[in-house]
Coordinates of C-alpha atoms in Angstrom, one line a residue:
P50 CA 0.1 -0.2 0.0
E51 CA 0.7 3.6 -0.3
D52 CA 2.0 5.5 2.4
R53 CA -1.0 7.8 3.1
G54 CA -2.9 6.9 0.3
E55 CA -5.4 10.0 0.6
E56 CA -6.0 10.6 -2.9
K57 CA -7.0 7.5 -4.0
I58 CA -9.4 7.4 -1.1
R59 CA -11.2 11.0 -1.7
A60 CA -11.5 9.8 -5.3
Y61 CA -13.2 6.5 -5.0
L62 CA -15.6 8.3 -2.3
R63 CA -16.4 11.1 -5.0
E64 CA -17.0 8.5 -7.4
L65 CA -19.7 7.3 -4.6
D66 CA -21.0 10.7 -4.2
L67 CA -19.9 10.4 -0.3
P68 CA -18.5 13.7 0.9
W69 CA -17.5 12.5 3.5
P70 CA -16.3 13.5 6.2
S71 CA -18.5 16.1 5.7
S72 CA -22.3 15.3 7.0
T73 CA -24.8 15.8 4.6
E74 CA -28.7 15.0 4.4
A75 CA -29.8 12.0 2.6
T76 CA -33.1 10.5 1.0
R77 CA -33.6 6.4 0.5
P78 CA -33.1 6.5 -3.0
Q79 CA -29.8 8.1 -2.7
L80 CA -28.6 5.7 0.0
L81 CA -30.1 2.7 -1.8
D82 CA -28.0 4.4 -5.2
I83 CA -24.7 4.4 -3.1
L84 CA -25.0 0.6 -2.3
V85 CA -25.8 -0.7 -5.2
R86 CA -23.6 1.5 -7.2
A87 CA -20.7 -0.3 -5.3
S88 CA -21.7 -3.7 -5.5
L89 CA -23.3 -3.6 -9.5
Q90 CA -21.0 -1.0 -11.2
F91 CA -17.8 -0.9 -8.9
G92 CA -17.5 -4.7 -7.6
M93 CA -16.9 -4.0 -4.4
P94 CA -20.1 -3.8 -2.1
V95 CA -20.3 -2.1 1.0
V96 CA -22.6 -2.9 4.1
W97 CA -25.0 -4.4 2.2
A98 CA -24.1 -6.2 -0.9
F99 CA -26.2 -6.6 -4.3
Y100 CA -24.4 -9.7 -6.0
V101 CA -24.8 -11.4 -9.1
G102 CA -25.3 -15.5 -8.4
R103 CA -26.4 -18.2 -10.2
H104 CA -30.7 -18.7 -9.8
P105 CA -31.3 -21.0 -7.0
S106 CA -34.2 -22.6 -8.4
R107 CA -33.5 -22.0 -12.4
P108 CA -29.8 -23.1 -12.8
S109 CA -29.7 -21.8 -16.3
E110 CA -30.4 -18.2 -15.2
N111 CA -28.6 -15.5 -13.1
T112 CA -30.4 -13.6 -10.5
I113 CA -29.6 -10.3 -8.2
Y114 CA -28.9 -11.8 -4.4
M115 CA -28.6 -9.1 -1.5
T116 CA -27.3 -9.8 1.8
L117 CA -25.7 -8.3 4.4
E118 CA -21.4 -7.5 3.3
P119 CA -19.1 -10.1 5.2
R120 CA -17.0 -7.3 6.0
C121 CA -19.4 -5.5 7.6
I122 CA -18.6 -8.3 10.7
E123 CA -15.2 -7.4 10.7
W124 CA -15.5 -4.2 11.1
I125 CA -17.9 -4.3 14.1
R126 CA -14.8 -6.7 15.7
D127 CA -12.4 -3.7 14.8
I128 CA -14.4 -0.9 16.0
E129 CA -15.2 -2.6 19.1
A130 CA -11.6 -3.5 19.8
L131 CA -11.0 0.3 19.1
L132 CA -13.5 1.6 21.9
A133 CA -12.5 -1.0 24.0
R134 CA -9.1 0.7 24.5
G135 CA -10.9 4.3 24.0
K136 CA -9.2 4.6 20.8
A137 CA -12.5 4.6 18.4
D138 CA -12.3 8.5 18.2
D139 CA -8.9 8.3 17.4
Y140 CA -9.0 6.6 14.4
L141 CA -12.1 8.0 13.0
R142 CA -10.7 11.5 13.6
R143 CA -7.3 10.0 11.9
C144 CA -9.3 8.7 8.8
A145 CA -11.2 12.0 8.5
E146 CA -7.7 14.1 8.9
I147 CA -6.3 11.6 5.6
V148 CA -9.7 12.7 3.8
G149 CA -10.5 16.3 4.8
G150 CA -7.8 17.8 6.2
L151 CA -6.0 18.9 9.6
G152 CA -7.6 21.6 11.5
Q153 CA -10.8 20.4 12.6
S154 CA -12.6 18.2 15.5
Y155 CA -14.5 15.7 13.1
S156 CA -16.5 15.5 16.7
T157 CA -20.0 15.4 15.3
M158 CA -18.8 13.3 12.4
I159 CA -17.5 10.8 14.9
R160 CA -20.4 10.9 16.9
D161 CA -22.8 10.2 13.9
V162 CA -20.3 7.3 12.9
L163 CA -20.7 5.5 16.4
D164 CA -23.9 6.2 16.8
T165 CA -24.9 4.5 13.4
H166 CA -22.3 1.9 14.2
F167 CA -24.1 0.9 17.5
D168 CA -27.1 0.6 15.6
I169 CA -25.9 -2.0 12.9
A170 CA -24.1 -3.7 15.5
D171 CA -27.1 -4.4 17.4
L172 CA -29.0 -5.0 14.2
V173 CA -26.5 -7.7 12.9
R174 CA -26.0 -8.9 16.6
A175 CA -30.3 -9.9 16.7
F176 CA -31.2 -10.6 12.9
W177 CA -27.9 -11.5 11.1
S178 CA -27.4 -15.6 10.9
D179 CA -25.7 -17.9 8.3
T180 CA -28.6 -20.4 8.4
A181 CA -31.2 -17.7 7.7
V182 CA -34.0 -18.8 5.5
P183 CA -33.6 -16.5 2.2
Q184 CA -36.7 -15.1 0.4
F185 CA -37.8 -14.4 -3.2
H186 CA -38.1 -10.5 -3.0
N187 CA -40.3 -8.7 -5.7
L188 CA -39.4 -5.3 -6.9
N189 CA -42.5 -3.2 -6.5
D190 CA -40.2 -0.8 -4.6
P191 CA -39.6 1.9 -6.7
D192 CA -36.5 2.8 -5.3
L193 CA -35.0 -0.2 -4.8
R194 CA -36.0 -1.1 -8.8
R195 CA -34.7 1.9 -9.8
A196 CA -31.1 1.3 -8.2
V197 CA -30.7 -2.0 -9.3
N198 CA -31.5 -1.0 -12.7
G199 CA -29.6 1.6 -12.9
Y200 CA -26.6 -0.3 -12.8
L201 CA -27.4 -3.3 -14.8
P202 CA -27.4 -3.4 -19.0
D203 CA -30.6 -2.8 -20.6
E204 CA -31.0 -6.9 -21.5
S205 CA -30.5 -7.5 -17.5
Q206 CA -33.8 -4.8 -16.5
L207 CA -36.1 -5.8 -14.0
W208 CA -39.7 -5.1 -13.9
P209 CA -41.8 -5.0 -10.4
A210 CA -43.1 -8.3 -11.2
D211 CA -39.5 -9.6 -11.3
E212 CA -37.4 -10.9 -7.9
I213 CA -34.5 -10.7 -5.9
V214 CA -33.2 -12.7 -3.9
N215 CA -32.6 -11.7 -0.1
L216 CA -30.0 -14.0 1.9
Q217 CA -30.9 -12.0 5.0
P218 CA -34.6 -10.9 4.9
E219 CA -34.9 -10.1 8.9
L220 CA -31.7 -8.0 8.8
F221 CA -32.8 -6.3 6.1
A222 CA -36.3 -5.4 6.8
R223 CA -34.8 -3.8 10.2
L224 CA -31.8 -1.5 8.2
N225 CA -35.0 -0.7 5.9
A226 CA -37.5 0.5 8.6
T227 CA -34.6 2.2 10.3
L228 CA -31.2 3.5 8.5
L229 CA -32.9 3.7 5.3
S230 CA -36.3 5.2 6.2
K231 CA -36.0 7.2 9.0
E232 CA -35.1 11.0 8.1
G233 CA -33.5 11.6 11.5
L234 CA -30.9 8.2 10.8
R235 CA -30.2 8.4 7.5
K236 CA -27.3 11.5 7.2
G237 CA -25.7 9.3 10.0
F238 CA -25.8 6.1 7.7
K239 CA -24.4 8.3 4.9
V240 CA -21.4 9.1 7.2
F241 CA -21.1 6.0 8.4
L242 CA -20.9 4.5 4.7
G243 CA -17.9 7.1 4.2
A244 CA -15.8 6.3 7.3
H245 CA -17.0 2.4 6.4
I246 CA -15.1 2.4 3.3
V247 CA -12.2 4.3 3.9
W248 CA -11.4 1.3 6.8
M249 CA -12.0 -0.9 4.0
L250 CA -9.6 1.1 1.4
S251 CA -7.1 1.9 4.0
P252 CA -5.1 -1.9 4.0
M253 CA -4.5 -1.8 -0.1
L254 CA -4.4 2.0 -0.3
S255 CA -3.0 3.3 3.2
R256 CA -0.1 1.9 5.2
Y257 CA -0.2 4.9 7.7
L258 CA -4.3 4.1 8.9
T259 CA -3.3 0.6 9.1
S260 CA -0.5 0.6 11.3
A261 CA -2.1 3.2 13.6
M262 CA -5.5 1.1 14.0
L263 CA -3.5 -1.8 14.8
A264 CA -1.2 0.1 16.7
D265 CA -4.3 1.3 18.8
M266 CA -6.3 -2.3 18.8
G267 CA -2.9 -3.1 20.2
L268 CA -1.8 -5.5 17.9
G269 CA 1.1 -3.4 15.8
S270 CA 3.2 -6.4 15.7
S271 CA 0.9 -8.0 13.4
E272 CA 0.8 -5.1 10.4
E273 CA 2.2 -6.9 8.0
N274 CA 0.6 -9.8 8.2
H275 CA -2.4 -7.9 8.7
R276 CA -2.3 -6.1 5.1
I277 CA -1.0 -9.6 3.8
L278 CA -4.4 -11.1 4.9
K279 CA -6.5 -8.4 3.5
C280 CA -4.4 -8.7 0.3
I281 CA -5.5 -12.3 0.2
Q282 CA -8.9 -11.9 0.7
A283 CA -9.4 -9.6 -2.0
L284 CA -7.9 -11.7 -4.1
E285 CA -10.0 -14.6 -3.2
A286 CA -13.0 -12.2 -3.6
M287 CA -12.1 -11.8 -7.3
T288 CA -11.0 -15.9 -8.3
P289 CA -12.5 -17.8 -5.8
M290 CA -11.3 -21.5 -7.4
V291 CA -8.1 -20.6 -6.9
K292 CA -7.8 -20.9 -2.9
W293 CA -9.5 -24.5 -3.4
Q294 CA -6.9 -25.8 -6.0
M295 CA -3.9 -24.3 -3.8
N296 CA -5.7 -26.7 -1.2
L297 CA -5.9 -29.4 -3.7
G298 CA -2.5 -29.4 -3.9
A299 CA -1.5 -28.8 -1.0
Q300 CA -3.5 -31.9 0.4
E301 CA -1.4 -35.1 0.3
D302 CA -4.0 -37.8 0.6
T303 CA -7.7 -36.7 -0.8
T304 CA -8.7 -40.6 0.2
I305 CA -9.0 -38.4 3.6
T306 CA -11.9 -36.7 2.5
W307 CA -14.0 -39.2 1.0
N308 CA -13.6 -41.7 3.9
I309 CA -15.0 -39.3 5.9
M310 CA -17.7 -38.3 3.8
R311 CA -18.3 -42.3 3.3
L312 CA -18.9 -42.4 7.5
I313 CA -21.3 -39.4 7.7
L314 CA -23.7 -40.7 4.9
R315 CA -23.7 -44.1 6.7
S316 CA -24.1 -42.3 10.0
I317 CA -27.3 -40.5 8.5
S318 CA -28.6 -43.2 6.5
A319 CA -28.8 -45.4 9.7
W320 CA -30.6 -41.8 11.5
A321 CA -33.0 -41.4 8.8
R322 CA -34.0 -45.4 8.8
V323 CA -35.3 -44.6 12.1
Y324 CA -38.1 -42.9 10.5
G325 CA -38.9 -45.6 7.8
E326 CA -37.5 -46.6 4.4
A327 CA -39.3 -43.9 2.5
T328 CA -37.5 -41.4 5.0
E329 CA -34.3 -42.6 4.4
N330 CA -34.8 -42.9 0.4
Q331 CA -35.4 -39.5 0.5
V332 CA -32.4 -38.3 2.4
L333 CA -30.3 -40.3 0.3
G334 CA -32.0 -38.9 -2.3
A335 CA -31.2 -35.9 -1.5
M336 CA -27.6 -36.3 -0.6
A337 CA -26.8 -37.9 -3.9
G338 CA -26.1 -34.9 -5.8
V339 CA -24.2 -33.3 -2.9
V340 CA -20.2 -32.1 -3.4
I341 CA -17.4 -31.2 -1.7
N342 CA -15.1 -28.4 -2.2
A343 CA -15.8 -26.8 -5.4
F344 CA -16.8 -29.9 -8.2
N345 CA -15.5 -32.4 -5.6
M346 CA -11.9 -31.5 -6.0
T347 CA -11.7 -32.6 -9.6
S348 CA -11.0 -29.4 -11.0
T349 CA -7.8 -28.3 -13.0
W350 CA -5.6 -25.3 -13.5
D351 CA -6.9 -25.4 -17.2
M352 CA -10.3 -25.2 -16.4
I353 CA -9.7 -22.4 -13.7
D354 CA -7.9 -20.2 -16.6
K355 CA -11.1 -20.8 -18.6
A356 CA -13.7 -20.0 -16.0
F357 CA -11.4 -16.4 -15.5
I358 CA -10.8 -15.6 -18.7
Y359 CA -12.7 -12.4 -18.5
L360 CA -10.0 -11.2 -16.5
P361 CA -7.5 -8.6 -17.4
N362 CA -4.0 -10.0 -17.1
K363 CA -2.0 -7.0 -17.1
T364 CA 0.4 -6.6 -13.8
D365 CA 2.0 -2.6 -14.6
S366 CA -0.1 -1.4 -11.7
S367 CA -0.2 -1.0 -8.5
F368 CA -2.1 -3.8 -6.4
F369 CA -4.9 -1.7 -5.7
N370 CA -5.3 -1.0 -9.4
A371 CA -5.1 -4.1 -10.4
Y372 CA -7.8 -5.3 -7.9
R373 CA -10.0 -2.3 -9.0
R374 CA -10.1 -3.1 -12.4
A375 CA -10.5 -6.9 -12.1
A376 CA -13.8 -6.7 -9.4
E377 CA -15.0 -4.0 -12.4
V378 CA -14.7 -6.6 -15.1
T379 CA -16.1 -9.5 -13.2
V380 CA -19.3 -7.6 -12.2
A381 CA -19.6 -6.4 -15.7
F382 CA -19.1 -10.0 -17.0
F383 CA -21.7 -11.4 -14.8
K384 CA -24.6 -9.1 -15.3
Q385 CA -24.6 -9.3 -18.8
S386 CA -27.8 -11.3 -19.6
L387 CA -29.2 -12.4 -16.4
R388 CA -31.8 -14.8 -18.0
Q389 CA -29.4 -16.2 -20.8
P390 CA -25.8 -16.0 -19.7
E391 CA -23.4 -16.9 -21.8
H392 CA -21.7 -19.0 -19.0
S393 CA -22.3 -21.8 -16.7
I394 CA -20.4 -20.7 -13.8
Y395 CA -22.0 -20.8 -10.5
H396 CA -18.8 -19.9 -8.7
V397 CA -19.4 -16.3 -9.3
P398 CA -16.4 -13.8 -7.5
G399 CA -18.7 -12.6 -4.3
I400 CA -21.3 -14.4 -3.7
C401 CA -19.4 -17.6 -3.5
M402 CA -17.9 -16.4 -0.4
V403 CA -21.5 -16.4 1.2
R404 CA -21.4 -20.5 3.0
L405 CA -25.2 -19.8 2.4
Y406 CA -25.6 -20.1 -1.9
R407 CA -22.8 -22.5 -2.3
L408 CA -25.0 -24.5 0.3
L409 CA -28.5 -23.7 -2.0
V410 CA -27.4 -23.3 -4.9
G411 CA -24.3 -26.1 -5.7
R412 CA -24.8 -28.3 -3.1
E413 CA -21.6 -27.7 -2.0
L414 CA -20.1 -29.0 0.9
I415 CA -17.0 -26.5 2.5
L416 CA -13.9 -28.8 4.4
E417 CA -11.0 -26.6 5.1
N418 CA -8.2 -28.0 3.9
Y419 CA -6.2 -27.6 7.6
L420 CA -9.0 -30.1 9.3
T421 CA -7.1 -33.1 6.5
S422 CA -3.9 -32.1 6.7
S423 CA -0.7 -32.1 9.3
P424 CA -0.4 -30.7 11.8
L425 CA -4.1 -31.5 12.8
Y426 CA -4.1 -34.9 10.9
K427 CA -1.6 -37.5 10.5
P428 CA -1.9 -40.1 8.2
W429 CA -1.4 -42.7 11.3
Y430 CA -4.7 -41.6 13.3
P431 CA -7.6 -44.0 13.4
K432 CA -10.8 -43.5 10.8
S433 CA -12.4 -42.3 14.3
V434 CA -10.2 -39.3 14.0
P435 CA -10.6 -37.6 11.1
A436 CA -13.8 -38.4 11.3
A437 CA -14.4 -36.3 14.5
I438 CA -12.6 -33.4 13.3
A439 CA -13.5 -32.8 10.1
G440 CA -16.9 -34.8 9.9
T441 CA -18.7 -32.6 12.3
R442 CA -18.3 -29.7 10.0
L443 CA -19.4 -31.9 7.0
A444 CA -22.3 -33.0 8.9
E445 CA -23.9 -29.9 10.3
Q446 CA -23.7 -28.8 6.5
I447 CA -25.6 -31.7 5.0
Y448 CA -28.3 -31.2 7.8
E449 CA -29.0 -27.1 6.9
I450 CA -29.2 -29.0 3.0
L451 CA -31.7 -31.7 4.7
W452 CA -33.7 -29.1 6.7
F453 CA -34.4 -26.6 3.5
T454 CA -35.1 -29.7 1.7
F455 CA -37.4 -31.2 4.4
Y456 CA -39.3 -28.3 5.2
Y457 CA -39.1 -25.6 2.4
N458 CA -40.3 -25.9 -1.2
D459 CA -38.3 -24.0 -4.1
R460 CA -39.3 -20.8 -3.1
Y461 CA -38.3 -21.2 0.4
Q462 CA -42.0 -21.0 1.8
A463 CA -42.5 -23.6 4.8
A464 CA -43.8 -26.7 3.3
I465 CA -43.7 -29.4 6.0
C466 CA -45.7 -31.8 4.0
N467 CA -42.7 -31.8 1.4
M468 CA -41.0 -34.4 3.8
A469 CA -41.2 -38.1 3.8
L470 CA -42.7 -38.2 7.4
P471 CA -46.2 -37.2 6.5
A472 CA -46.4 -41.3 5.7
S473 CA -46.6 -41.5 9.1
V474 CA -50.2 -41.3 10.8
H475 CA -48.7 -39.8 14.2
F476 CA -46.8 -37.1 11.9
R477 CA -49.9 -36.1 10.1
R478 CA -52.4 -36.0 13.2
A479 CA -49.7 -33.9 14.8
F480 CA -49.1 -31.4 12.0
K481 CA -53.0 -31.8 10.9
C482 CA -51.6 -32.7 7.2
G483 CA -55.2 -33.4 5.1
P484 CA -55.1 -36.3 3.1
Q485 CA -54.8 -34.0 0.0
N486 CA -51.3 -33.2 1.3
R487 CA -49.4 -36.4 0.1
L488 CA -45.5 -37.2 0.0
F489 CA -43.6 -34.8 -1.8
T490 CA -46.5 -32.4 -2.2
N491 CA -46.1 -28.7 -1.1
F492 CA -48.2 -27.7 1.6
T493 CA -47.7 -23.8 2.7
W494 CA -48.4 -22.9 6.1
P495 CA -51.3 -20.4 6.0
D496 CA -49.7 -18.6 8.5
F497 CA -46.9 -18.1 6.4
L498 CA -48.3 -15.1 3.8
A499 CA -46.3 -12.9 1.5
S500 CA -46.0 -9.8 2.8
S501 CA -46.2 -6.2 0.5
T502 CA -42.5 -6.5 -0.2
T503 CA -42.0 -10.2 -0.7
T504 CA -43.5 -13.0 -2.5
A505 CA -42.2 -15.7 0.3
A506 CA -41.8 -15.4 3.7
P507 CA -40.3 -18.2 6.2

């Protein structure tokens, strides 16, 4: 990173129409436009992300997903570490001085940023979940529809009857009802976005800000590792398949993974058999298409090169310039022709970093390399050891897939009679499943009615 990086930080804030560190009034359409522009034009989402990804029930199409941007949780952790040491004000003032210059106190801005931070942190703790039930969110909201369409090409324009996928519906409902809709909170949210962007860019652009923040957190000795980690995360977001291919090259024996998977399937089959043969067959059917770590770890470097052929290969610029160019090219490639994409990639950069997307769209289980490699695993260990260490992680994800398969239809509506268990008289009586709700027939609870802004609700 550059020593201070103020010019590039200022330039990026201007491109998002953020006059930070100044505080200005904001409308709901303006805030939505900033969020969507960061995601669908620049490919660098902030706080609330809009991603392109494979449609969950129509795999030949792409769609738009919206969810909490993963780095927002990192922001919460960093700011609370600074607050615990009484350094949050100093950090935000330092960021403001880099962008806006010396000679001002910035006390009002700091108060607004921290007030909004507390609001967002409370909402995330209360309503964010990595296993939240998604919703198909229609675009009757004209502000949201105009914001999204403003950064989509003509052939991908969305109409009021169209839908996008909301991976965190409860959290978005609260964000929309408060920070996006209340006049007294919108101004603070806008200035918060500016501070968040400076924090997000500083590992790539400002050695000064990063060093000072880590020193304030008592982590000054880990400065170099922190910057390397942030740069690796940026690269993983652009080329997600590379990480898994490198892990595959580092893993000495892939049969460990398959042995673990066989043991898990045997255990789950035995568990399902207790509820009858029909239940066991449906469980095994749901598991038939499950893969581990991107195409069952069978991809090659040649396949990856072809998948990311759209990326620019110039290397004569700074890391940030190369990253930003790659992000813009990537989002431009994937948002073309949402309904008839010219590719079959479901590991779409950005959204594929969200575990729930890979579970529901790719039926992909994620097993980190360190769980099956030295020093945690040794080849002379009995099979029960890796099954306990890594198998627990895989089993948890399998049960999440089964939960969605059994209890929800393809629109993520609660459909309890999807499952094989309604064959049981006791089950039908307990859940009031009538004779018309036969095996594999969707039955949506009448209590779960769509709201005015969504066509499905958990």
